[in-house]
Structures are given as structure tokens and as C-alpha cells.
GROMACS .gro file of C-alpha atoms in nm:
model
  462
    1UNK     CA    1   0.019  12.150  19.411
    2UNK     CA    2   0.174  12.196  19.070
    3UNK     CA    3  -0.043  12.249  18.767
    4UNK     CA    4  -0.415  12.189  18.728
    5UNK     CA    5  -0.580  11.867  18.839
    6UNK     CA    6  -0.916  11.851  18.671
    7UNK     CA    7  -1.235  11.711  18.808
    8UNK     CA    8  -1.455  11.482  18.597
    9UNK     CA    9  -1.765  11.687  18.679
   10UNK     CA   10  -1.630  12.038  18.703
   11UNK     CA   11  -1.328  12.018  18.472
   12UNK     CA   12  -1.219  12.332  18.649
   13UNK     CA   13  -1.113  12.471  18.984
   14UNK     CA   14  -1.379  12.524  19.245
   15UNK     CA   15  -1.152  12.762  19.430
   16UNK     CA   16  -0.807  12.910  19.389
   17UNK     CA   17  -0.502  12.884  19.609
   18UNK     CA   18  -0.182  13.079  19.564
   19UNK     CA   19  -0.021  12.985  19.231
   20UNK     CA   20  -0.253  12.690  19.190
   21UNK     CA   21  -0.616  12.597  19.194
   22UNK     CA   22  -0.819  12.340  19.379
   23UNK     CA   23  -1.012  12.054  19.238
   24UNK     CA   24  -1.379  12.011  19.305
   25UNK     CA   25  -1.437  11.641  19.345
   26UNK     CA   26  -1.675  11.452  19.121
   27UNK     CA   27  -1.969  11.264  19.261
   28UNK     CA   28  -1.992  10.887  19.263
   29UNK     CA   29  -2.261  10.656  19.134
   30UNK     CA   30  -2.504  10.491  19.371
   31UNK     CA   31  -2.399  10.150  19.245
   32UNK     CA   32  -2.036  10.220  19.326
   33UNK     CA   33  -2.103  10.346  19.676
   34UNK     CA   34  -2.185  10.011  19.826
   35UNK     CA   35  -2.305  10.022  20.183
   36UNK     CA   36  -2.352  10.318  20.409
   37UNK     CA   37  -2.125  10.447  20.679
   38UNK     CA   38  -2.195  10.166  20.920
   39UNK     CA   39  -2.167  10.430  21.187
   40UNK     CA   40  -2.211  10.387  21.557
   41UNK     CA   41  -2.349  10.736  21.603
   42UNK     CA   42  -2.716  10.788  21.661
   43UNK     CA   43  -2.918  10.925  21.372
   44UNK     CA   44  -3.161  11.089  21.614
   45UNK     CA   45  -3.219  11.461  21.576
   46UNK     CA   46  -3.261  11.505  21.951
   47UNK     CA   47  -3.025  11.780  22.072
   48UNK     CA   48  -2.714  11.695  22.267
   49UNK     CA   49  -2.700  11.886  22.594
   50UNK     CA   50  -2.460  12.180  22.596
   51UNK     CA   51  -2.302  12.041  22.912
   52UNK     CA   52  -2.219  11.719  22.726
   53UNK     CA   53  -2.071  11.916  22.438
   54UNK     CA   54  -1.857  12.123  22.675
   55UNK     CA   55  -1.736  11.808  22.849
   56UNK     CA   56  -1.650  11.634  22.523
   57UNK     CA   57  -1.450  11.931  22.397
   58UNK     CA   58  -1.227  11.909  22.706
   59UNK     CA   59  -1.152  11.539  22.660
   60UNK     CA   60  -0.827  11.444  22.482
   61UNK     CA   61  -0.936  11.352  22.128
   62UNK     CA   62  -0.772  11.281  21.792
   63UNK     CA   63  -0.972  11.361  21.480
   64UNK     CA   64  -0.885  11.294  21.115
   65UNK     CA   65  -0.987  11.541  20.846
   66UNK     CA   66  -0.963  11.461  20.475
   67UNK     CA   67  -0.927  11.775  20.267
   68UNK     CA   68  -0.747  11.895  19.954
   69UNK     CA   69  -0.738  12.261  20.063
   70UNK     CA   70  -0.379  12.390  20.058
   71UNK     CA   71  -0.243  12.540  20.380
   72UNK     CA   72  -0.561  12.463  20.573
   73UNK     CA   73  -0.342  12.389  20.875
   74UNK     CA   74  -0.368  12.763  20.945
   75UNK     CA   75  -0.744  12.746  20.993
   76UNK     CA   76  -0.720  12.417  21.182
   77UNK     CA   77  -0.476  12.581  21.423
   78UNK     CA   78  -0.745  12.832  21.518
   79UNK     CA   79  -0.974  12.546  21.620
   80UNK     CA   80  -0.700  12.370  21.819
   81UNK     CA   81  -0.620  12.695  22.000
   82UNK     CA   82  -0.981  12.725  22.114
   83UNK     CA   83  -1.011  12.353  22.196
   84UNK     CA   84  -0.658  12.246  22.298
   85UNK     CA   85  -0.768  11.896  22.405
   86UNK     CA   86  -0.878  11.814  22.049
   87UNK     CA   87  -0.609  11.747  21.789
   88UNK     CA   88  -0.687  11.732  21.418
   89UNK     CA   89  -0.480  11.529  21.174
   90UNK     CA   90  -0.511  11.681  20.827
   91UNK     CA   91  -0.484  11.429  20.544
   92UNK     CA   92  -0.482  11.506  20.173
   93UNK     CA   93  -0.636  11.185  20.041
   94UNK     CA   94  -0.629  11.319  19.687
   95UNK     CA   95  -0.784  11.605  19.497
   96UNK     CA   96  -1.119  11.523  19.351
   97UNK     CA   97  -1.197  11.169  19.243
   98UNK     CA   98  -0.906  11.000  19.429
   99UNK     CA   99  -1.040  11.126  19.763
  100UNK     CA  100  -1.394  11.015  19.689
  101UNK     CA  101  -1.278  10.676  19.571
  102UNK     CA  102  -1.082  10.622  19.893
  103UNK     CA  103  -1.374  10.741  20.101
  104UNK     CA  104  -1.615  10.508  19.923
  105UNK     CA  105  -1.377  10.217  19.981
  106UNK     CA  106  -1.341  10.299  20.351
  107UNK     CA  107  -1.717  10.331  20.395
  108UNK     CA  108  -1.780   9.998  20.228
  109UNK     CA  109  -1.517   9.828  20.446
  110UNK     CA  110  -1.639  10.003  20.762
  111UNK     CA  111  -1.275  10.085  20.829
  112UNK     CA  112  -1.038  10.373  20.765
  113UNK     CA  113  -1.286  10.652  20.705
  114UNK     CA  114  -1.201  10.998  20.841
  115UNK     CA  115  -1.404  11.182  21.102
  116UNK     CA  116  -1.459  11.485  20.877
  117UNK     CA  117  -1.429  11.528  20.502
  118UNK     CA  118  -1.424  11.801  20.237
  119UNK     CA  119  -1.722  11.752  20.008
  120UNK     CA  120  -1.869  11.959  19.727
  121UNK     CA  121  -2.230  12.073  19.727
  122UNK     CA  122  -2.314  11.856  19.429
  123UNK     CA  123  -2.164  11.544  19.590
  124UNK     CA  124  -2.370  11.555  19.909
  125UNK     CA  125  -2.664  11.348  19.774
  126UNK     CA  126  -2.421  11.075  19.672
  127UNK     CA  127  -2.332  11.018  20.036
  128UNK     CA  128  -2.660  11.098  20.209
  129UNK     CA  129  -2.841  10.835  20.005
  130UNK     CA  130  -2.611  10.572  20.157
  131UNK     CA  131  -2.653  10.713  20.511
  132UNK     CA  132  -2.284  10.799  20.524
  133UNK     CA  133  -2.306  11.150  20.668
  134UNK     CA  134  -2.392  11.258  21.021
  135UNK     CA  135  -2.692  11.484  21.074
  136UNK     CA  136  -2.542  11.785  21.250
  137UNK     CA  137  -2.864  11.916  21.406
  138UNK     CA  138  -2.814  11.753  21.746
  139UNK     CA  139  -2.481  11.933  21.780
  140UNK     CA  140  -2.612  12.287  21.744
  141UNK     CA  141  -2.574  12.336  21.369
  142UNK     CA  142  -2.927  12.473  21.328
  143UNK     CA  143  -2.818  12.790  21.506
  144UNK     CA  144  -2.586  12.869  21.215
  145UNK     CA  145  -2.856  12.891  20.949
  146UNK     CA  146  -2.871  13.271  20.954
  147UNK     CA  147  -2.492  13.292  20.928
  148UNK     CA  148  -2.482  13.142  20.579
  149UNK     CA  149  -2.619  13.258  20.245
  150UNK     CA  150  -2.965  13.108  20.209
  151UNK     CA  151  -2.898  12.902  19.896
  152UNK     CA  152  -2.584  12.747  20.047
  153UNK     CA  153  -2.779  12.634  20.352
  154UNK     CA  154  -3.040  12.481  20.124
  155UNK     CA  155  -2.763  12.287  19.949
  156UNK     CA  156  -2.653  12.120  20.275
  157UNK     CA  157  -3.004  12.057  20.411
  158UNK     CA  158  -3.204  11.737  20.378
  159UNK     CA  159  -3.570  11.700  20.287
  160UNK     CA  160  -3.658  11.625  20.649
  161UNK     CA  161  -3.457  11.914  20.790
  162UNK     CA  162  -3.127  11.732  20.829
  163UNK     CA  163  -2.806  11.936  20.816
  164UNK     CA  164  -2.554  11.725  20.630
  165UNK     CA  165  -2.258  11.963  20.614
  166UNK     CA  166  -2.143  12.318  20.679
  167UNK     CA  167  -2.080  12.543  20.375
  168UNK     CA  168  -1.724  12.664  20.321
  169UNK     CA  169  -1.692  12.835  19.983
  170UNK     CA  170  -1.907  12.912  19.682
  171UNK     CA  171  -1.905  12.991  19.311
  172UNK     CA  172  -2.200  13.213  19.214
  173UNK     CA  173  -2.174  13.267  18.839
  174UNK     CA  174  -2.097  13.596  18.670
  175UNK     CA  175  -1.934  13.723  18.354
  176UNK     CA  176  -1.574  13.838  18.323
  177UNK     CA  177  -1.524  14.046  18.010
  178UNK     CA  178  -1.249  14.222  17.818
  179UNK     CA  179  -1.331  14.591  17.840
  180UNK     CA  180  -1.072  14.680  17.578
  181UNK     CA  181  -1.223  14.443  17.320
  182UNK     CA  182  -1.575  14.565  17.398
  183UNK     CA  183  -1.464  14.927  17.361
  184UNK     CA  184  -1.278  14.856  17.037
  185UNK     CA  185  -1.589  14.708  16.875
  186UNK     CA  186  -1.848  14.934  17.034
  187UNK     CA  187  -2.008  14.654  17.233
  188UNK     CA  188  -2.210  14.738  17.541
  189UNK     CA  189  -2.199  14.495  17.834
  190UNK     CA  190  -2.491  14.260  17.756
  191UNK     CA  191  -2.758  14.251  18.023
  192UNK     CA  192  -2.983  13.997  17.848
  193UNK     CA  193  -2.906  13.676  17.661
  194UNK     CA  194  -3.052  13.828  17.344
  195UNK     CA  195  -2.801  14.110  17.370
  196UNK     CA  196  -2.527  13.855  17.435
  197UNK     CA  197  -2.613  13.662  17.117
  198UNK     CA  198  -2.618  13.983  16.913
  199UNK     CA  199  -2.280  14.081  17.054
  200UNK     CA  200  -2.139  13.736  16.974
  201UNK     CA  201  -2.236  13.772  16.609
  202UNK     CA  202  -2.120  14.132  16.583
  203UNK     CA  203  -1.780  14.061  16.737
  204UNK     CA  204  -1.700  13.751  16.537
  205UNK     CA  205  -1.806  13.918  16.213
  206UNK     CA  206  -1.579  14.214  16.286
  207UNK     CA  207  -1.286  13.993  16.388
  208UNK     CA  208  -1.310  13.623  16.289
  209UNK     CA  209  -1.020  13.542  16.521
  210UNK     CA  210  -1.214  13.650  16.831
  211UNK     CA  211  -1.515  13.490  16.997
  212UNK     CA  212  -1.737  13.643  17.261
  213UNK     CA  213  -1.707  13.329  17.474
  214UNK     CA  214  -1.639  12.956  17.476
  215UNK     CA  215  -1.867  12.663  17.566
  216UNK     CA  216  -1.717  12.322  17.512
  217UNK     CA  217  -1.786  11.952  17.550
  218UNK     CA  218  -1.607  11.934  17.886
  219UNK     CA  219  -1.808  12.214  18.048
  220UNK     CA  220  -2.082  12.012  18.212
  221UNK     CA  221  -2.048  12.219  18.530
  222UNK     CA  222  -2.099  12.544  18.342
  223UNK     CA  223  -2.405  12.390  18.176
  224UNK     CA  224  -2.555  12.305  18.513
  225UNK     CA  225  -2.482  12.656  18.637
  226UNK     CA  226  -2.660  12.799  18.334
  227UNK     CA  227  -2.953  12.559  18.389
  228UNK     CA  228  -2.963  12.678  18.749
  229UNK     CA  229  -2.973  13.043  18.640
  230UNK     CA  230  -3.250  12.975  18.388
  231UNK     CA  231  -3.474  12.834  18.661
  232UNK     CA  232  -3.446  12.470  18.559
  233UNK     CA  233  -3.514  12.190  18.805
  234UNK     CA  234  -3.330  11.905  18.631
  235UNK     CA  235  -3.333  11.668  18.928
  236UNK     CA  236  -3.594  11.648  19.201
  237UNK     CA  237  -3.566  11.367  19.452
  238UNK     CA  238  -3.825  11.236  19.693
  239UNK     CA  239  -3.707  11.002  19.965
  240UNK     CA  240  -3.435  10.762  19.857
  241UNK     CA  241  -3.602  10.593  19.564
  242UNK     CA  242  -3.796  10.853  19.363
  243UNK     CA  243  -3.642  11.102  19.123
  244UNK     CA  244  -3.781  11.331  18.855
  245UNK     CA  245  -3.539  11.391  18.568
  246UNK     CA  246  -3.608  11.704  18.362
  247UNK     CA  247  -3.310  11.776  18.139
  248UNK     CA  248  -3.521  11.786  17.822
  249UNK     CA  249  -3.802  12.012  17.942
  250UNK     CA  250  -3.896  12.357  17.811
  251UNK     CA  251  -3.627  12.541  18.010
  252UNK     CA  252  -3.357  12.296  17.906
  253UNK     CA  253  -3.465  12.316  17.542
  254UNK     CA  254  -3.451  12.695  17.556
  255UNK     CA  255  -3.093  12.669  17.677
  256UNK     CA  256  -3.009  12.400  17.423
  257UNK     CA  257  -3.152  12.598  17.132
  258UNK     CA  258  -2.969  12.912  17.241
  259UNK     CA  259  -2.621  12.769  17.281
  260UNK     CA  260  -2.663  12.512  17.006
  261UNK     CA  261  -2.746  12.787  16.756
  262UNK     CA  262  -2.448  12.999  16.861
  263UNK     CA  263  -2.221  12.696  16.823
  264UNK     CA  264  -2.369  12.597  16.485
  265UNK     CA  265  -2.333  12.954  16.361
  266UNK     CA  266  -1.967  12.945  16.461
  267UNK     CA  267  -1.982  13.261  16.669
  268UNK     CA  268  -1.867  13.106  16.999
  269UNK     CA  269  -1.564  12.889  17.064
  270UNK     CA  270  -1.610  12.520  17.142
  271UNK     CA  271  -1.258  12.413  17.242
  272UNK     CA  272  -1.208  12.236  17.576
  273UNK     CA  273  -1.129  12.468  17.864
  274UNK     CA  274  -0.844  12.436  18.115
  275UNK     CA  275  -0.606  12.314  17.845
  276UNK     CA  276  -0.283  12.474  17.726
  277UNK     CA  277  -0.461  12.598  17.414
  278UNK     CA  278  -0.738  12.753  17.624
  279UNK     CA  279  -0.491  12.931  17.853
  280UNK     CA  280  -0.307  13.064  17.549
  281UNK     CA  281  -0.634  13.183  17.398
  282UNK     CA  282  -0.721  13.381  17.709
  283UNK     CA  283  -0.379  13.548  17.709
  284UNK     CA  284  -0.400  13.631  17.339
  285UNK     CA  285  -0.748  13.783  17.354
  286UNK     CA  286  -0.927  13.508  17.162
  287UNK     CA  287  -1.220  13.518  17.406
  288UNK     CA  288  -1.384  13.842  17.512
  289UNK     CA  289  -1.579  13.694  17.805
  290UNK     CA  290  -1.561  13.405  18.046
  291UNK     CA  291  -1.879  13.286  18.216
  292UNK     CA  292  -1.747  13.156  18.546
  293UNK     CA  293  -1.792  13.112  18.920
  294UNK     CA  294  -1.680  13.365  19.181
  295UNK     CA  295  -1.344  13.186  19.205
  296UNK     CA  296  -1.280  13.289  18.843
  297UNK     CA  297  -1.143  13.640  18.909
  298UNK     CA  298  -0.856  13.514  19.126
  299UNK     CA  299  -0.791  13.223  18.892
  300UNK     CA  300  -0.783  13.440  18.580
  301UNK     CA  301  -0.547  13.694  18.733
  302UNK     CA  302  -0.292  13.417  18.773
  303UNK     CA  303  -0.358  13.241  18.442
  304UNK     CA  304  -0.382  13.536  18.203
  305UNK     CA  305  -0.126  13.778  18.341
  306UNK     CA  306  -0.060  13.926  17.997
  307UNK     CA  307  -0.411  14.074  18.004
  308UNK     CA  308  -0.385  14.256  18.338
  309UNK     CA  309  -0.598  14.568  18.360
  310UNK     CA  310  -0.817  14.471  18.065
  311UNK     CA  311  -1.084  14.265  18.241
  312UNK     CA  312  -1.398  14.366  18.427
  313UNK     CA  313  -1.677  14.175  18.602
  314UNK     CA  314  -2.053  14.185  18.552
  315UNK     CA  315  -2.356  13.967  18.631
  316UNK     CA  316  -2.459  13.701  18.384
  317UNK     CA  317  -2.694  13.822  18.110
  318UNK     CA  318  -3.055  13.755  18.209
  319UNK     CA  319  -3.346  13.567  18.055
  320UNK     CA  320  -3.580  13.806  18.237
  321UNK     CA  321  -3.415  14.139  18.323
  322UNK     CA  322  -3.695  14.213  18.571
  323UNK     CA  323  -3.607  13.902  18.772
  324UNK     CA  324  -3.226  13.886  18.797
  325UNK     CA  325  -3.092  13.543  18.883
  326UNK     CA  326  -2.777  13.336  18.875
  327UNK     CA  327  -2.655  12.982  18.922
  328UNK     CA  328  -2.358  12.840  19.106
  329UNK     CA  329  -2.043  12.668  18.977
  330UNK     CA  330  -1.815  12.529  19.245
  331UNK     CA  331  -1.790  12.544  19.620
  332UNK     CA  332  -1.754  12.296  19.902
  333UNK     CA  333  -1.844  12.206  20.259
  334UNK     CA  334  -1.720  12.020  20.564
  335UNK     CA  335  -1.919  11.708  20.646
  336UNK     CA  336  -1.890  11.458  20.932
  337UNK     CA  337  -1.880  11.088  20.852
  338UNK     CA  338  -2.150  10.899  21.041
  339UNK     CA  339  -1.910  10.628  21.157
  340UNK     CA  340  -1.700  10.871  21.362
  341UNK     CA  341  -1.636  10.765  21.720
  342UNK     CA  342  -1.627  11.131  21.823
  343UNK     CA  343  -1.939  11.289  21.674
  344UNK     CA  344  -1.950  11.585  21.912
  345UNK     CA  345  -1.593  11.695  21.852
  346UNK     CA  346  -1.619  11.635  21.477
  347UNK     CA  347  -1.944  11.831  21.451
  348UNK     CA  348  -1.804  12.121  21.652
  349UNK     CA  349  -1.498  12.124  21.425
  350UNK     CA  350  -1.707  12.140  21.107
  351UNK     CA  351  -1.908  12.428  21.248
  352UNK     CA  352  -1.612  12.624  21.385
  353UNK     CA  353  -1.397  12.584  21.075
  354UNK     CA  354  -1.655  12.749  20.850
  355UNK     CA  355  -1.848  12.986  21.074
  356UNK     CA  356  -1.581  13.132  21.303
  357UNK     CA  357  -1.527  13.485  21.167
  358UNK     CA  358  -1.148  13.464  21.177
  359UNK     CA  359  -1.139  13.123  21.008
  360UNK     CA  360  -1.392  13.225  20.741
  361UNK     CA  361  -1.196  13.541  20.665
  362UNK     CA  362  -0.873  13.341  20.645
  363UNK     CA  363  -1.022  13.117  20.375
  364UNK     CA  364  -1.096  13.431  20.174
  365UNK     CA  365  -0.751  13.586  20.221
  366UNK     CA  366  -0.525  13.278  20.229
  367UNK     CA  367  -0.692  13.038  19.985
  368UNK     CA  368  -0.892  13.305  19.796
  369UNK     CA  369  -1.218  13.120  19.852
  370UNK     CA  370  -1.537  13.310  19.779
  371UNK     CA  371  -1.730  13.326  20.108
  372UNK     CA  372  -2.043  13.142  20.209
  373UNK     CA  373  -2.111  13.351  20.521
  374UNK     CA  374  -2.334  13.657  20.517
  375UNK     CA  375  -2.117  13.860  20.759
  376UNK     CA  376  -1.808  13.825  20.542
  377UNK     CA  377  -2.000  13.901  20.223
  378UNK     CA  378  -2.114  14.225  20.387
  379UNK     CA  379  -1.776  14.316  20.538
  380UNK     CA  380  -1.650  14.650  20.406
  381UNK     CA  381  -1.289  14.533  20.392
  382UNK     CA  382  -1.375  14.230  20.180
  383UNK     CA  383  -1.599  14.426  19.945
  384UNK     CA  384  -1.352  14.711  19.903
  385UNK     CA  385  -1.088  14.506  19.724
  386UNK     CA  386  -1.010  14.673  19.390
  387UNK     CA  387  -0.746  14.464  19.208
  388UNK     CA  388  -0.545  14.628  18.931
  389UNK     CA  389  -0.605  14.322  18.711
  390UNK     CA  390  -0.968  14.438  18.691
  391UNK     CA  391  -0.889  14.805  18.643
  392UNK     CA  392  -0.957  14.885  19.008
  393UNK     CA  393  -1.311  14.747  18.995
  394UNK     CA  394  -1.458  14.615  19.320
  395UNK     CA  395  -1.498  14.262  19.189
  396UNK     CA  396  -1.588  14.108  19.524
  397UNK     CA  397  -1.882  14.347  19.547
  398UNK     CA  398  -2.004  14.236  19.205
  399UNK     CA  399  -2.003  13.869  19.298
  400UNK     CA  400  -2.142  13.932  19.648
  401UNK     CA  401  -2.445  14.092  19.485
  402UNK     CA  402  -2.472  13.798  19.245
  403UNK     CA  403  -2.461  13.549  19.535
  404UNK     CA  404  -2.787  13.694  19.664
  405UNK     CA  405  -2.957  13.602  19.335
  406UNK     CA  406  -2.890  13.226  19.335
  407UNK     CA  407  -3.204  13.010  19.356
  408UNK     CA  408  -3.208  12.798  19.675
  409UNK     CA  409  -3.432  12.531  19.518
  410UNK     CA  410  -3.177  12.371  19.283
  411UNK     CA  411  -3.104  12.002  19.359
  412UNK     CA  412  -2.842  11.749  19.250
  413UNK     CA  413  -2.889  11.379  19.167
  414UNK     CA  414  -2.725  11.102  19.373
  415UNK     CA  415  -2.534  10.974  19.068
  416UNK     CA  416  -2.380  11.289  18.928
  417UNK     CA  417  -2.076  11.120  18.779
  418UNK     CA  418  -2.300  10.923  18.543
  419UNK     CA  419  -2.504  11.235  18.463
  420UNK     CA  420  -2.183  11.419  18.374
  421UNK     CA  421  -2.053  11.140  18.154
  422UNK     CA  422  -2.384  11.119  17.970
  423UNK     CA  423  -2.390  11.497  17.919
  424UNK     CA  424  -2.039  11.496  17.774
  425UNK     CA  425  -2.129  11.219  17.529
  426UNK     CA  426  -2.456  11.379  17.420
  427UNK     CA  427  -2.503  11.752  17.474
  428UNK     CA  428  -2.134  11.825  17.506
  429UNK     CA  429  -2.059  11.633  17.188
  430UNK     CA  430  -2.330  11.824  17.003
  431UNK     CA  431  -2.164  12.153  17.092
  432UNK     CA  432  -1.826  12.025  16.977
  433UNK     CA  433  -1.982  11.892  16.655
  434UNK     CA  434  -2.187  12.211  16.612
  435UNK     CA  435  -2.507  12.024  16.543
  436UNK     CA  436  -2.823  11.888  16.710
  437UNK     CA  437  -2.798  12.025  17.064
  438UNK     CA  438  -3.172  12.024  17.130
  439UNK     CA  439  -3.196  11.669  16.997
  440UNK     CA  440  -2.905  11.570  17.222
  441UNK     CA  441  -3.104  11.674  17.528
  442UNK     CA  442  -3.348  11.392  17.457
  443UNK     CA  443  -3.062  11.144  17.442
  444UNK     CA  444  -2.927  11.278  17.771
  445UNK     CA  445  -3.270  11.247  17.935
  446UNK     CA  446  -3.307  10.889  17.807
  447UNK     CA  447  -2.963  10.781  17.926
  448UNK     CA  448  -3.010  10.926  18.275
  449UNK     CA  449  -3.352  10.765  18.304
  450UNK     CA  450  -3.223  10.423  18.197
  451UNK     CA  451  -2.936  10.439  18.443
  452UNK     CA  452  -3.153  10.559  18.733
  453UNK     CA  453  -3.399  10.275  18.679
  454UNK     CA  454  -3.113  10.027  18.671
  455UNK     CA  455  -3.015  10.151  19.017
  456UNK     CA  456  -3.364  10.089  19.156
  457UNK     CA  457  -3.506  10.440  19.129
  458UNK     CA  458  -3.861  10.516  19.032
  459UNK     CA  459  -3.815  10.777  18.760
  460UNK     CA  460  -4.054  11.042  18.641
  461UNK     CA  461  -3.985  11.243  18.328
  462UNK     CA  462  -3.996  11.621  18.342
   0.00000   0.00000   0.00000
């Protein structure tokens, strides 16, 4: 994959491969999804007998897996070695939106859908609301709950206990910072958002060419991660027709006032990220921090090579230092499409690919994914990595600790693409224009509410 391919929701990589980064696919609107999977598989949660699973895994089977992960054939080969009767055809149906568009088309036509598919955490509600994903409980997935970080398991679980996918990688948010710039200006690593704001003003006053950080109109994913950290519950769904939208509540307004004021005061940058100008700014020291997911350290080391040795990692500043928390930005799963003719084999594949210790470790070492499994996040070898780019700091340890502070209760709406577009045109625009961010939250709330009602939802305001 050459060069960045940006996602309409994330506008950034969810994970990094060698010399390139992956795209986290944007969610699709309920209206665009059409019908469900039209699957032949039972939706019952009754367990499939182990004897039947063992028998199925010995039967010659061809599965199709849609994924944008580079070099994933290596992990797939591990599965095929353990289950030689089952062959997996890996198909890159497009990074991000192209894959989801093709999947939506196949689901609507009841033809051409894969057996398994790569899907981001935030996109899961888009497909569960149309009954397009297979509940993996009957195939033994419940036994894996303790293997995965609690909040990741919550992201793939349904309100009635369904297991819609198996976590693969994550993006708990932290702060990468330029130690040399901090030292030059006598800035301590901020541990609270008040300290962060003070540092932003101090730094920009001392050097008008440097900003503490950047928050731009295309950073809707970062905004959601910051909402997540602040304890917001912007979307709460009940069943398939009720949703509470709370993007203009007290927590959201606190966030809006904070970042809106910093933007209006001109002490943070507001240029779009993942552009040539943004890459150049990172290399030239225009930004002293980057608030990013756990994939950020590997990405930055390849994108800002001129700054090697100058960066360090720390947790996000906190709203309440006594209750440390973080949000997530990025990460994906393996889901099984409900229409598969081979549900047992597909479900076993999804589980093996992401929970087998060798496969999970390979994702971390080959594709530089940040792990979703507790054993790998506690593994001494993984935690001991001390890259020179970060001055020998154990960056994996920093983000592993942060991963334990992500709130499991955060939910996504089933029409995230529309939510993202509305944010960009309201809140995002206010940051770019350096005016009216709190007021823009009301416009965002109104637009989401209007759209949700037009799709048949009963909407409650937060």
C-alpha cells in the first residue's frame, strides 16, 4: 500500500504496517444498508456441540475473508496449519469505505458476501442493526471473554449478550510529546487539562511558531476519543429503534468550551492532520505533542524520522487526576457474516485468528498492531521494547497501562458516517473558524436528532 488512504470517520490510520498505515473503515448509514444478511444460519444462542465443531473442522471447506490488513496471510497460515481441511481465501475488497460499500451491496443482494470480514469497533452497530453479523456465542466465543481487555469485549458485545466479533487491535489514547521542546521552555509534562492549557499558552507565547498540539476540522475520531475519556455517553441505544443522543450535554460542553477557547486564543493549531503540511510540521517541530491512539508511536517513527530520539509518551492529561481515564481511537475486529454457509468454520477462524497466542503476537510484531489480549499486554517481551525514537522509553508499557483505563461503557451509533459528517460541518468547522464551538454542539445535536428520526428512530435528547 503506497501512501495514506484516509477514512471518512477516522481520517487517520487505525494501525500501522511496515512503511504504510492501515485505514479504519467508516461506518454506513442505516438508510444505505438496506436489508440484513439474509443468512441461512440460525440466530439461536444455543451452543453447538463440541463434537459437531470438531467434525466440521475436518471437512474440506473454503472460506472467504475480506480484510485490508497487509501480509495477513502469515497469520492465516497458522490457522490453516492447525485446520488443514479449511482453506481461507484472503480478499482485499478495499481499505475503509470501499470495503464497506461492497459489503453493503452484497448483503442487500444476498449474494457475494464473504464469510468473515474486518470491521472496526465503531462500525459494528451499523451491521448488527440490520442483522448482518453472526452471534458467535454458540461456537464457543464466550470462553474468550477473559482473554481480551474488558473494554474491547464490551465493544463487540450486544445488549442481550450477543458476541458480534472478536477484537483484534486497539488504540487507547495517550500523549506523545517532544521532550526537547518541553525542556527548552521549562514545561513539565501536563497531568491535568488545566496544566495542558497553561502549557499551550506559555509555549506559544515564547515561540509563536510552535503550538502545543493540533485539533482540526477533520479530527472527528480524536474528538470522540476525548469525549470517551471525559466520561461522555454521546449515544445510548436501546433495542433497534431507540437512541439517546447527548453530544450537547454538560460533559460535551465542557470539552467544547475547553478546545474552543484554545482555538479562539490561537494557542493550538487547527490545520487538517494527515496532510503533507501536517507531516512537514511534525518533522519541523511545529507541534510539541500529538494526542493519539496506541498505533501512533509506530506511525510517528516512520513519518517524522527527522525527530528521532526527541519524543516521549505519557497518558492523556486528566479531568480528574484521582480517577485516571482514557478513550480509544482506532482498532478493529473479525466478524462473521450471518449468511455464511459455514458458520462453524468461520466462527472458529475469527476466534483463532485473534486469540491464538502466536497469531496475536504476530499482529503486534508484523503489522505493529496494539494488542487487544490481556496475555500479550502483560508479556515481558512486548512491554520491554525501548525504541531509540522515543529515547529508549518503554512506550508499549505506557500504552498498556493506559489501555486498562478505558471506560467499557462507551457506545457508538448505527449511523456513524452521518454523525461524522455533521460533526465536521459544525464542531469541526467551529475549530477551523476559531469561533462558537459550544454553540456548534447544539447544531450537531440537532442535525443528528433530525437524521435519526428520519430513519425511524425514537430519539431522546441528552
